[in-house]
Coordinates of C-alpha atoms in Angstrom, one line a residue:
Chain A
M1 CA 3.0 -7.0 -29.7
P2 CA 1.9 -8.1 -25.7
M3 CA 2.9 -5.8 -23.6
I4 CA 1.3 -8.2 -21.0
T5 CA 1.6 -11.2 -20.8
A6 CA 0.6 -14.1 -18.1
T7 CA 0.8 -18.1 -17.9
D8 CA -1.5 -20.4 -16.0
L9 CA -1.8 -17.7 -12.9
V10 CA -2.2 -19.2 -9.5
K11 CA -2.5 -17.4 -6.1
D12 CA -3.1 -19.5 -3.1
F13 CA -3.4 -17.6 -0.1
T14 CA -3.5 -19.6 3.5
R15 CA -4.9 -19.1 6.5
T16 CA -5.7 -20.3 10.1
R17 CA -8.8 -21.4 10.3
P18 CA -10.9 -20.5 12.4
V19 CA -12.4 -23.7 14.6
E20 CA -16.3 -23.2 15.5
G21 CA -17.9 -24.2 18.9
R22 CA -17.0 -23.0 22.3
F23 CA -14.5 -20.8 22.8
S24 CA -14.0 -20.6 19.2
T25 CA -11.8 -17.2 19.5
V26 CA -9.4 -18.8 22.5
R27 CA -9.4 -22.2 20.6
T28 CA -8.5 -20.1 17.3
L29 CA -5.5 -19.2 19.0
F30 CA -4.1 -23.0 19.4
T31 CA -5.0 -24.4 16.4
R32 CA -2.5 -25.6 13.6
Q33 CA -5.0 -25.7 11.5
Q34 CA -4.1 -24.0 8.2
E35 CA -6.6 -23.9 5.3
T36 CA -5.6 -22.8 1.9
V37 CA -8.3 -20.7 -0.6
R38 CA -7.2 -20.3 -3.7
A39 CA -8.1 -16.7 -5.0
V40 CA -6.4 -17.1 -8.9
D41 CA -7.0 -20.5 -10.3
G42 CA -5.0 -20.9 -13.5
V43 CA -5.8 -17.1 -15.3
T44 CA -3.8 -17.0 -18.8
L45 CA -4.2 -13.7 -20.4
S46 CA -2.6 -11.6 -23.2
V47 CA -2.6 -7.5 -23.7
D48 CA -1.2 -6.0 -26.9
E49 CA 0.0 -2.5 -26.9
G50 CA -2.6 0.0 -27.1
E51 CA -5.2 -1.6 -26.0
I52 CA -7.8 -1.0 -23.5
V53 CA -8.8 -4.0 -21.5
G54 CA -11.7 -4.9 -19.4
Y55 CA -10.9 -7.0 -16.1
L56 CA -14.6 -8.5 -15.2
G57 CA -15.7 -10.8 -12.4
P58 CA -17.8 -10.7 -9.6
N59 CA -16.0 -9.5 -5.7
G60 CA -13.9 -11.8 -4.8
A61 CA -13.8 -13.9 -8.6
G62 CA -9.7 -12.8 -8.5
K63 CA -9.7 -9.6 -10.1
S64 CA -7.6 -7.4 -7.1
T65 CA -5.1 -10.2 -7.0
T66 CA -4.5 -10.8 -10.2
I67 CA -3.7 -7.0 -10.8
K68 CA -1.6 -6.9 -8.1
M69 CA 0.7 -9.9 -9.5
L70 CA 0.6 -8.2 -13.1
T71 CA 1.9 -5.6 -11.1
G72 CA 4.5 -7.3 -9.2
I73 CA 2.8 -6.8 -5.8
L74 CA 2.3 -10.0 -4.6
V75 CA 4.4 -13.2 -6.1
P76 CA 2.0 -15.9 -7.7
T77 CA 2.2 -19.2 -6.5
S78 CA 2.5 -20.0 -10.1
G79 CA 2.8 -19.5 -13.1
T80 CA 4.7 -17.1 -14.9
V81 CA 3.6 -13.0 -16.1
E82 CA 5.8 -10.8 -17.8
V83 CA 5.5 -6.9 -18.6
A84 CA 7.4 -4.8 -20.9
G85 CA 9.7 -7.6 -21.6
M86 CA 10.1 -7.8 -17.1
V87 CA 9.1 -10.4 -14.6
P88 CA 6.7 -7.6 -12.2
W89 CA 8.3 -9.5 -8.8
L90 CA 11.4 -10.1 -9.4
N91 CA 12.0 -6.4 -11.0
R92 CA 9.6 -4.4 -8.7
E93 CA 11.9 -0.9 -8.8
A94 CA 12.5 -1.2 -12.9
N95 CA 8.9 -2.2 -13.0
A96 CA 7.4 0.6 -11.4
M97 CA 8.9 2.9 -14.1
N98 CA 7.1 1.3 -16.6
I99 CA 4.0 1.1 -15.0
G100 CA 1.2 3.8 -13.7
V101 CA -1.0 2.4 -10.9
V102 CA -4.4 3.4 -9.5
F103 CA -6.1 1.8 -7.2
G104 CA -9.7 2.8 -7.1
Q105 CA -10.2 2.0 -2.9
R106 CA -6.9 3.5 -1.7
T107 CA -4.6 6.3 -2.6
Q108 CA -1.3 6.4 -3.8
L109 CA -1.0 10.2 -2.9
W110 CA 0.2 11.3 0.6
W111 CA -2.3 12.1 3.0
A112 CA -0.3 15.3 4.9
L113 CA 0.9 17.1 1.4
P114 CA -0.7 19.3 -0.6
L115 CA -1.2 17.9 -4.1
E116 CA 0.8 19.7 -6.0
E117 CA 4.0 18.4 -4.4
S118 CA 2.6 14.9 -4.1
L119 CA 2.7 15.3 -7.2
R120 CA 6.2 16.5 -7.1
L121 CA 7.4 13.8 -5.0
I122 CA 6.2 11.7 -7.5
G123 CA 7.9 13.1 -10.4
R124 CA 11.2 13.1 -8.2
M125 CA 10.9 9.9 -7.9
Y126 CA 10.3 8.7 -11.1
R127 CA 13.5 10.8 -12.1
M128 CA 11.7 13.3 -14.3
P129 CA 13.2 16.2 -15.9
E130 CA 11.8 19.8 -13.8
D131 CA 10.6 21.3 -17.3
G132 CA 9.2 17.7 -18.6
Y133 CA 7.6 17.4 -15.3
R134 CA 6.2 21.1 -15.2
K135 CA 5.0 20.4 -19.2
Q136 CA 2.8 17.0 -18.0
L137 CA 1.6 18.8 -14.4
A138 CA 0.1 21.8 -16.7
M139 CA -1.1 19.5 -19.6
L140 CA -2.9 17.5 -16.6
T141 CA -4.1 19.7 -14.4
E142 CA -6.0 21.4 -17.7
L143 CA -7.2 17.9 -18.2
L144 CA -8.3 16.9 -15.2
D145 CA -9.1 20.1 -14.3
M146 CA -7.3 20.0 -10.6
G147 CA -6.5 24.0 -10.3
P148 CA -8.8 24.5 -7.8
F149 CA -7.5 21.8 -5.7
L150 CA -3.5 21.7 -6.4
K151 CA -2.6 23.5 -3.5
T152 CA -4.7 21.1 -1.0
P153 CA -3.8 19.1 1.4
V154 CA -4.6 15.2 0.4
R155 CA -7.0 14.4 3.1
Q156 CA -9.2 17.1 2.5
L157 CA -10.1 16.4 -1.3
S158 CA -13.9 15.2 -1.9
L159 CA -13.5 11.3 -4.1
G160 CA -13.9 12.9 -6.8
Q161 CA -10.8 15.5 -7.2
R162 CA -8.6 12.6 -4.7
M163 CA -9.1 10.4 -7.9
R164 CA -8.0 12.8 -10.2
G165 CA -5.4 13.3 -8.6
D166 CA -4.5 9.5 -8.4
L167 CA -5.2 9.3 -12.4
A168 CA -2.3 12.5 -12.7
A169 CA 0.1 10.4 -10.3
A170 CA 0.1 7.5 -12.6
V171 CA 0.5 8.7 -15.8
I172 CA 2.9 11.9 -14.7
Y173 CA 6.0 10.0 -15.4
Q174 CA 4.3 9.2 -18.5
P175 CA 4.4 4.8 -18.1
P176 CA 3.4 2.9 -21.1
I177 CA 0.8 0.5 -19.5
L178 CA -1.8 1.3 -16.9
F179 CA -3.3 -0.9 -14.4
L180 CA -7.1 1.3 -13.0
D181 CA -8.4 -1.4 -10.3
E182 CA -12.0 -0.2 -9.8
P183 CA -10.9 4.0 -10.7
T184 CA -14.6 5.0 -10.6
V185 CA -15.8 3.2 -7.7
G186 CA -18.0 5.5 -5.5
L187 CA -18.1 8.3 -7.9
D188 CA -20.9 10.6 -9.3
V189 CA -22.0 10.3 -12.8
V190 CA -20.1 13.3 -14.1
A191 CA -17.1 12.3 -12.2
K192 CA -17.0 9.1 -13.4
E193 CA -17.4 10.4 -17.0
R194 CA -14.6 13.2 -16.7
I195 CA -12.5 10.0 -16.0
R196 CA -14.0 7.7 -18.8
T197 CA -12.8 10.9 -21.1
F198 CA -8.9 10.9 -19.5
I199 CA -9.3 7.4 -20.3
E200 CA -9.7 7.7 -23.2
E201 CA -7.4 10.6 -24.4
I202 CA -4.6 8.8 -22.9
N203 CA -4.7 5.9 -24.4
A204 CA -5.2 8.0 -27.9
E205 CA -2.4 10.5 -27.4
R206 CA 0.2 7.9 -26.0
N207 CA -1.3 3.9 -27.2
T208 CA -1.2 3.5 -23.7
T209 CA -2.2 0.2 -22.6
V210 CA -4.2 0.0 -20.6
L211 CA -6.1 -2.9 -18.1
L212 CA -9.6 -2.4 -16.1
T213 CA -11.6 -3.7 -14.1
T214 CA -14.4 -2.3 -12.7
H215 CA -18.3 -3.2 -12.0
D216 CA -19.6 -0.5 -13.5
L217 CA -20.6 -1.7 -17.2
D218 CA -21.0 1.8 -18.6
D219 CA -16.7 2.2 -18.1
V220 CA -16.7 -1.1 -20.1
E221 CA -19.1 0.2 -22.8
R222 CA -17.3 3.5 -23.1
L223 CA -13.8 2.5 -23.0
C224 CA -13.5 -0.9 -23.8
R225 CA -13.2 -3.3 -27.2
R226 CA -12.5 -6.2 -25.2
I227 CA -13.3 -7.7 -22.2
I228 CA -12.3 -11.0 -19.7
I229 CA -14.1 -11.9 -16.9
I230 CA -13.2 -14.2 -14.5
D231 CA -14.6 -16.0 -11.8
Q232 CA -13.9 -17.9 -8.9
G233 CA -10.3 -17.2 -10.1
R234 CA -10.6 -18.8 -13.7
V235 CA -11.6 -16.9 -17.1
L236 CA -14.5 -17.4 -18.2
F237 CA -14.3 -15.4 -21.2
D238 CA -12.0 -13.6 -23.0
G239 CA -13.1 -11.6 -26.4
E240 CA -14.5 -8.8 -27.7
A241 CA -17.3 -7.0 -25.9
A242 CA -18.9 -6.9 -29.2
D243 CA -19.0 -11.1 -30.0
L244 CA -20.5 -11.3 -26.3
K245 CA -22.9 -9.6 -26.5
R246 CA -23.9 -11.4 -30.1
R247 CA -23.6 -14.7 -28.4
Y248 CA -25.5 -14.1 -25.0
A249 CA -28.1 -11.2 -26.6
P250 CA -28.5 -11.9 -30.2
T251 CA -32.1 -11.2 -29.7
R252 CA -33.8 -7.6 -30.2
L253 CA -36.5 -6.6 -28.3
V254 CA -39.6 -5.1 -30.4
D255 CA -42.7 -3.6 -28.4
V256 CA -45.5 -1.8 -30.3
T257 CA -48.3 -0.2 -29.3
V258 CA -50.9 0.2 -31.6
S259 CA -54.5 2.8 -31.1
G260 CA -57.8 1.8 -29.6
D261 CA -59.6 0.5 -32.1
G262 CA -56.4 -1.9 -33.5
I263 CA -56.8 -4.4 -30.1
D264 CA -58.4 -7.3 -32.5
A265 CA -56.1 -6.5 -35.1
L266 CA -53.4 -6.7 -33.3
A267 CA -54.4 -10.0 -31.7
Q268 CA -54.2 -11.6 -34.9
A269 CA -51.3 -10.1 -36.0
V270 CA -49.9 -11.9 -32.9
R271 CA -51.2 -15.0 -34.4
D272 CA -49.7 -15.1 -37.5
L273 CA -46.1 -13.5 -37.1
P274 CA -43.4 -14.9 -38.8
V275 CA -41.1 -18.0 -37.3
G276 CA -38.3 -16.7 -35.0
V277 CA -40.0 -14.5 -32.8
E278 CA -41.6 -14.7 -29.6
V279 CA -44.2 -13.4 -28.3
T280 CA -42.9 -11.9 -24.6
S281 CA -45.9 -10.2 -23.6
H282 CA -49.4 -9.0 -25.0
D283 CA -52.4 -7.1 -23.1
G284 CA -54.8 -5.0 -25.0
M285 CA -53.0 -2.1 -27.1
K286 CA -49.3 -3.0 -25.9
A287 CA -47.1 -6.2 -27.2
S288 CA -44.0 -7.1 -26.8
F289 CA -42.0 -9.5 -28.6
E290 CA -38.3 -11.7 -29.1
V291 CA -36.9 -11.6 -32.1
A292 CA -34.4 -13.8 -33.3
P293 CA -32.1 -11.8 -36.0
E294 CA -31.1 -14.7 -37.6
R295 CA -33.7 -16.0 -38.3
V296 CA -36.0 -13.3 -39.6
A297 CA -35.0 -9.6 -40.0
V298 CA -36.7 -6.9 -37.0
S299 CA -38.1 -5.3 -40.5
E300 CA -39.9 -7.9 -41.9
V301 CA -41.9 -8.2 -38.7
I302 CA -42.3 -4.7 -37.6
A303 CA -44.0 -4.8 -41.8
A304 CA -46.2 -7.8 -41.0
I305 CA -47.8 -6.0 -37.8
S306 CA -48.3 -2.6 -39.5
A307 CA -50.0 -4.3 -42.8
Q308 CA -52.6 -5.9 -40.1
A309 CA -52.8 -3.4 -37.3
P310 CA -52.3 0.5 -36.6
I311 CA -49.1 0.9 -35.2
V312 CA -49.1 3.8 -32.8
D313 CA -45.9 3.7 -30.9
I314 CA -43.1 1.4 -31.8
S315 CA -38.9 0.7 -30.3
V316 CA -36.6 -1.7 -31.3
S317 CA -33.9 -2.2 -28.1
E318 CA -30.9 -4.6 -27.5
R319 CA -30.2 -6.5 -23.9
E320 CA -27.8 -4.0 -21.7
M321 CA -25.2 -5.0 -21.1
D322 CA -25.1 -5.5 -16.8
G323 CA -28.7 -8.1 -17.9
I324 CA -25.7 -10.4 -19.9
I325 CA -23.0 -9.8 -17.3
R326 CA -25.7 -10.7 -14.4
E327 CA -26.6 -14.0 -16.0
I328 CA -22.9 -14.8 -16.6
Y329 CA -22.3 -14.3 -12.9
E330 CA -25.2 -16.4 -11.8
A331 CA -24.3 -18.8 -14.1
R332 CA -20.4 -19.2 -13.4
E333 CA -19.9 -20.5 -17.0
V334 CA -19.9 -18.4 -20.2
T335 CA -21.9 -21.0 -23.3
R336 CA -19.8 -21.8 -26.2
Chain B
M1 CA 18.0 -4.1 -0.4
T2 CA 20.5 -1.9 -1.5
A3 CA 18.6 0.7 1.4
L4 CA 21.8 2.6 2.0
D5 CA 20.7 4.4 -1.9
L6 CA 19.4 7.6 -1.3
R7 CA 20.9 9.2 -4.9
N8 CA 17.1 9.0 -5.8
P9 CA 15.1 12.3 -5.6
G10 CA 12.6 11.2 -4.2
L11 CA 13.5 9.9 -1.3
R12 CA 15.2 13.0 -0.3
D13 CA 12.0 14.4 -0.3
I14 CA 10.6 11.5 2.3
F15 CA 13.2 12.7 4.3
R16 CA 12.3 16.3 4.5
M17 CA 8.6 14.8 5.0
G18 CA 10.1 12.5 8.5
V19 CA 11.8 15.8 9.4
R20 CA 8.6 17.8 9.1
R21 CA 6.1 15.5 10.7
V22 CA 8.6 15.9 13.7
Y23 CA 6.8 19.6 13.6
A24 CA 3.2 18.6 12.6
Y25 CA 3.1 16.7 15.8
R26 CA 4.5 19.0 18.0
I27 CA 2.5 18.2 21.4
F28 CA 3.3 14.5 20.9
T29 CA 6.7 15.9 20.7
Y30 CA 7.0 18.3 23.3
L31 CA 4.7 15.3 25.5
G32 CA 8.0 13.0 24.7
V33 CA 10.0 15.5 26.3
V34 CA 8.3 16.0 30.1
V35 CA 7.9 12.6 30.1
I36 CA 12.1 12.0 29.4
L37 CA 12.6 14.9 31.8
L38 CA 10.4 12.8 34.7
Q39 CA 11.5 9.8 34.1
L40 CA 15.8 11.6 34.6
L41 CA 14.4 13.5 37.8
L42 CA 12.9 9.9 38.8
M43 CA 16.1 7.6 37.8
R44 CA 17.6 10.1 39.6
A45 CA 16.5 10.4 42.9
I46 CA 16.0 6.5 43.1
W47 CA 20.3 6.6 42.4
Q48 CA 20.8 8.8 45.2
A49 CA 19.1 7.1 47.2
V50 CA 21.3 3.6 45.9
Y51 CA 24.1 5.4 46.1
G52 CA 23.2 6.6 50.6
D53 CA 26.3 8.7 52.0
Q54 CA 28.5 7.1 49.5
Q55 CA 30.3 9.0 46.9
S56 CA 31.3 6.2 44.7
V57 CA 30.3 2.9 44.3
D58 CA 32.6 -0.2 42.0
G59 CA 34.9 3.2 41.2
V60 CA 31.5 4.4 39.7
P61 CA 31.1 8.7 41.2
I62 CA 27.3 9.6 42.2
E63 CA 28.6 12.2 39.2
T64 CA 29.4 9.3 36.7
M65 CA 25.7 7.9 37.3
V66 CA 23.7 10.9 37.1
T67 CA 24.9 12.1 33.8
F68 CA 25.1 8.5 32.4
L69 CA 21.7 8.5 33.3
T70 CA 21.2 11.8 31.2
V71 CA 22.7 10.4 28.6
T72 CA 20.3 7.5 28.5
A73 CA 17.4 9.5 29.0
L74 CA 18.8 11.7 25.9
L75 CA 19.4 8.3 23.6
G76 CA 15.9 7.4 24.5
F77 CA 14.3 11.1 23.3
M78 CA 16.0 10.6 20.0
L79 CA 16.3 6.7 19.3
R80 CA 12.5 5.8 18.8
P81 CA 10.2 3.4 17.0
T82 CA 8.5 5.3 14.4
I83 CA 9.6 3.3 11.6
S84 CA 8.2 0.1 13.4
E85 CA 4.7 2.4 14.1
E86 CA 5.0 3.3 10.1
I87 CA 5.1 0.4 9.2
H88 CA 1.8 -1.3 10.9
R89 CA 0.2 1.3 9.8
R90 CA 1.2 0.6 6.3
I91 CA 0.4 -2.9 6.5
D92 CA -2.8 -2.7 8.2
Q93 CA -4.2 -0.1 6.0
G94 CA -3.2 -2.3 3.0
Q95 CA -1.1 1.2 1.7
V96 CA 1.9 -1.2 1.4
A97 CA 0.6 -2.4 -1.4
V98 CA 1.1 1.2 -3.3
D99 CA 4.8 1.0 -1.8
M100 CA 5.4 -1.9 -3.8
V101 CA 4.5 -0.2 -6.9
R102 CA 7.1 2.8 -6.5
P103 CA 10.5 2.5 -8.1
V104 CA 12.4 3.0 -4.7
G105 CA 11.9 0.2 -2.8
F106 CA 9.5 -0.1 0.4
V107 CA 12.0 -0.5 3.3
R108 CA 14.4 2.2 1.5
Q109 CA 11.0 4.6 1.6
M110 CA 10.5 3.8 4.8
I111 CA 14.4 4.0 6.4
A112 CA 13.8 7.1 4.0
L113 CA 11.0 8.7 6.1
S114 CA 12.2 7.7 9.4
V115 CA 15.9 8.8 9.1
G116 CA 13.8 12.4 8.7
E117 CA 12.3 11.9 12.0
A118 CA 15.3 11.4 13.3
A119 CA 16.7 14.4 11.9
G120 CA 13.4 16.6 13.0
R121 CA 14.1 15.6 16.8
W122 CA 17.4 16.0 16.7
L123 CA 16.8 19.2 16.2
G124 CA 14.1 19.4 18.7
L125 CA 16.9 18.9 20.9
V126 CA 17.2 22.1 21.6
L127 CA 14.1 21.4 23.4
V128 CA 15.7 18.8 25.8
V129 CA 19.1 19.8 26.9
P130 CA 18.3 23.0 28.7
G131 CA 15.9 20.6 31.4
L132 CA 18.5 17.4 31.3
L133 CA 21.1 20.4 32.1
V134 CA 18.8 21.3 35.2
I135 CA 17.8 17.8 36.5
G136 CA 20.6 15.9 35.5
S137 CA 24.1 16.8 34.1
L138 CA 25.8 16.6 30.7
A139 CA 29.6 17.6 31.9
P140 CA 31.3 17.4 28.7
P141 CA 33.8 14.5 28.3
S142 CA 37.6 15.2 26.8
P143 CA 37.2 16.1 22.9
G144 CA 38.2 12.7 22.3
A145 CA 35.9 10.5 24.0
L146 CA 33.1 13.1 22.6
L147 CA 34.1 12.9 18.8
V148 CA 34.3 8.4 19.7
F149 CA 30.8 9.0 21.6
L150 CA 29.7 10.9 17.9
L151 CA 30.5 8.1 16.2
S152 CA 29.2 5.7 18.6
L153 CA 25.8 7.6 18.7
I154 CA 24.9 7.5 15.0
M155 CA 25.8 3.4 15.1
A156 CA 23.5 3.1 18.5
Y157 CA 20.8 5.2 15.8
V158 CA 21.8 2.7 12.8
V159 CA 21.4 -0.8 15.7
S160 CA 18.3 0.7 16.9
M161 CA 16.4 1.9 13.7
L162 CA 17.5 -1.8 12.5
I163 CA 15.5 -3.5 15.4
W164 CA 12.2 -1.2 15.1
L165 CA 12.4 -2.1 11.4
L166 CA 13.1 -6.4 12.1
V167 CA 9.8 -5.1 14.5
G168 CA 7.9 -3.3 11.8
L169 CA 8.3 -6.6 9.1
S170 CA 7.1 -8.9 12.0
G171 CA 3.5 -7.5 11.2
F172 CA 4.1 -9.2 7.8
W173 CA 2.9 -12.3 9.6
L174 CA 0.8 -11.0 13.2
I175 CA -2.1 -8.8 12.5
D176 CA -2.0 -7.2 15.0
A177 CA 2.0 -6.1 16.1
S178 CA 1.3 -3.4 18.6
G179 CA 1.7 -6.1 20.8
M180 CA 5.4 -6.6 19.7
K181 CA 6.1 -3.5 19.9
S182 CA 5.1 -2.6 23.5
I183 CA 7.6 -6.0 25.0
V184 CA 10.5 -4.1 22.4
G185 CA 9.6 -1.3 23.9
V186 CA 10.4 -2.2 27.5
V187 CA 13.3 -4.8 27.3
S188 CA 15.0 -3.0 24.9
S189 CA 15.2 -0.1 27.7
F190 CA 16.0 -2.5 30.5
L191 CA 18.5 -5.1 28.6
G192 CA 19.9 -2.1 27.1
G193 CA 21.6 -0.8 30.2
S194 CA 20.0 2.3 30.3
T195 CA 18.1 2.6 33.4
I196 CA 20.8 0.0 35.2
P197 CA 24.4 0.6 33.9
L198 CA 26.1 -3.3 32.8
W199 CA 28.5 -2.8 35.5
F200 CA 25.7 -2.9 38.0
M201 CA 24.0 -6.1 37.1
P202 CA 24.0 -8.9 38.9
E203 CA 27.0 -11.9 36.3
P204 CA 23.9 -14.1 35.4
L205 CA 22.1 -11.0 33.9
R206 CA 25.3 -9.6 32.8
I207 CA 26.5 -12.2 30.8
V208 CA 22.0 -12.5 29.0
V209 CA 22.7 -8.7 28.0
E210 CA 26.1 -8.3 26.3
L211 CA 24.8 -12.0 24.1
L212 CA 22.0 -9.2 23.2
P213 CA 21.9 -6.2 20.5
F214 CA 19.9 -3.1 23.2
Q215 CA 23.2 -2.6 25.1
A216 CA 24.2 -1.5 21.9
I217 CA 21.6 1.1 21.8
Y218 CA 22.1 2.9 26.0
F219 CA 24.4 1.0 27.6
L220 CA 27.7 1.6 25.1
P221 CA 27.7 4.7 23.4
A222 CA 26.7 6.2 27.8
S223 CA 29.8 4.5 28.9
I224 CA 32.2 5.7 25.9
Y225 CA 30.1 9.6 27.4
V226 CA 31.1 8.8 31.1
E227 CA 34.6 7.5 30.1
Q228 CA 33.8 4.2 31.9
A229 CA 35.0 2.4 29.2
Q230 CA 38.2 4.0 27.8
G231 CA 41.2 2.4 25.6
S232 CA 40.7 -0.8 24.5
G233 CA 37.3 -0.9 26.5
M234 CA 35.9 2.0 23.9
W235 CA 37.5 0.0 20.6
R236 CA 35.6 -3.2 22.2
A237 CA 32.2 -0.8 22.5
L238 CA 33.4 0.5 19.2
G239 CA 33.9 -3.1 17.4
I240 CA 30.2 -4.6 19.3
Q241 CA 28.3 -1.9 17.9
A242 CA 29.9 -2.6 14.4
F243 CA 28.9 -6.3 14.3
W244 CA 25.4 -5.5 15.4
T245 CA 24.8 -2.6 12.3
V246 CA 26.1 -5.3 10.6
A247 CA 24.5 -8.4 11.1
L248 CA 21.1 -7.0 12.5
W249 CA 21.1 -5.0 8.5
L250 CA 21.6 -8.7 7.4
V251 CA 18.8 -10.8 9.3
A252 CA 16.4 -7.4 8.0
A253 CA 17.8 -8.1 4.7
W254 CA 16.7 -11.6 5.3
T255 CA 13.1 -10.5 6.9
W256 CA 12.1 -8.5 3.9
R257 CA 13.1 -10.9 1.6
R258 CA 10.7 -13.5 3.4
A259 CA 7.9 -10.9 4.6
Q260 CA 7.4 -10.3 0.3
N261 CA 6.4 -13.7 -0.1
R262 CA 4.4 -13.5 2.5
L263 CA 2.7 -10.0 1.7
V264 CA -1.6 -10.9 2.1
V265 CA -3.0 -6.8 1.4
Q266 CA -5.4 -6.2 3.6
G267 CA -8.8 -4.5 2.1
G268 CA -8.2 -5.1 -1.5

């Protein structure tokens, strides 16, 4: 059952066009010229209950704008959205009960209040019964290790602590849907890992639907089976992360090193390689190959080399996710 | 905009946060008191000079005038533009995005906070009253007038809050709305009749002022207190305040509906 659907979603922003040239600042004051920037340009997507979907794209691609429409903050220029059967911006307050939101760049906690009081305020705002609130707070304090800073005013929390507090605030009233807009931005490795584990656990335990934007592909590899990539407001790819890899990086990279007396043998082996293997580098004792697995098995290639040359070291790897994504962002399209 | 619905328990917490804020920014509150007292001192000196040897001008005795100024100074202390400052801050920092995914509307949150701050200030009146009594005069009116004054005071607060709410919402159209705030600040106290009561204003100016909502904040409650507005005049004053309460409420609701479509969240 889809929890989140968007069809042909469009968002235009208009702004006064800045005037260039002499006295540009003053002239901008009197200009009536408006320009329209299309931030989201016909996005269609659907997320099923219990899915964790990574929503990716370079800066300015329209990710945050999409999230803001899905959460009911912004009213789209055109297109339709349904979140748990409701149009978010028409039923803002009812919709709020169904969704938890984390904006990594800002906090939803109250600066002046200690973390615990901020969470209590949220519990009361969402009309949680007292015992339910206590149970959730205890559970989250444990899971996110918030004990040491529950009494600290939010303005004094470190970024990692604040982000954990924000996550707790987003899930404490147990919404069925979570929107996470860059939940790991600016965090160190350990803090990121803690947050990933937490998202994983909440999703597993409550079957929470999660839509996550991030620039950290480790988040994606770890959490998302499915990803949606957008750029310039359009969806470039929507499918399984593994599928993207298969399509973009079907090749395996094989690096071999031979012993000192095998230099000539390696040179010979390089010349005799089976079809489907390409030599990317060859220098004395070392050689690297790119193998297309649909044409020749990696094991066959290794066997062919080792039959001729004394291999001392070998590694087989696939291409990294961020290399693929970078390629897509640069090409601005996905080949089909 | 069902902003009067205070049943959500979270709103009560926000209200309390507003009350506490007044005491968190104590120095600011003290300074406000000092400014108000200085202003009263100045106004009293000016009006005493204007009266000169006369005991009464146009049927208004000097004592009444001093009491009038004391009451408007008090109103100035209580009716602050906190709601517009808060809204501008939240728009400017993009925090409004967070406020809009709550199960309680943005405007309601802002109203709860600002009513909380007002309540905190009203508790802090203890600080001001002794000073006002020394510099000015708060000769208590008849019990009946006092009761009507309290009603008038509440409406004055609502009208003032709604005007500042509108100034706050203007931030959805203007990137920097602080200029708007200064303009309305100056205009509201002058055109509200807090320094020159309407009965001393020249005819053309008085007609303009009577068409504007600002008199409902200062002049009308103060003239009820000093019993310059009595009988039918008093009912008329209350009627004008009630009119502005409703009218500004409708304008604010309409503005908020428009503002939501204009919303741009600053900072991604």
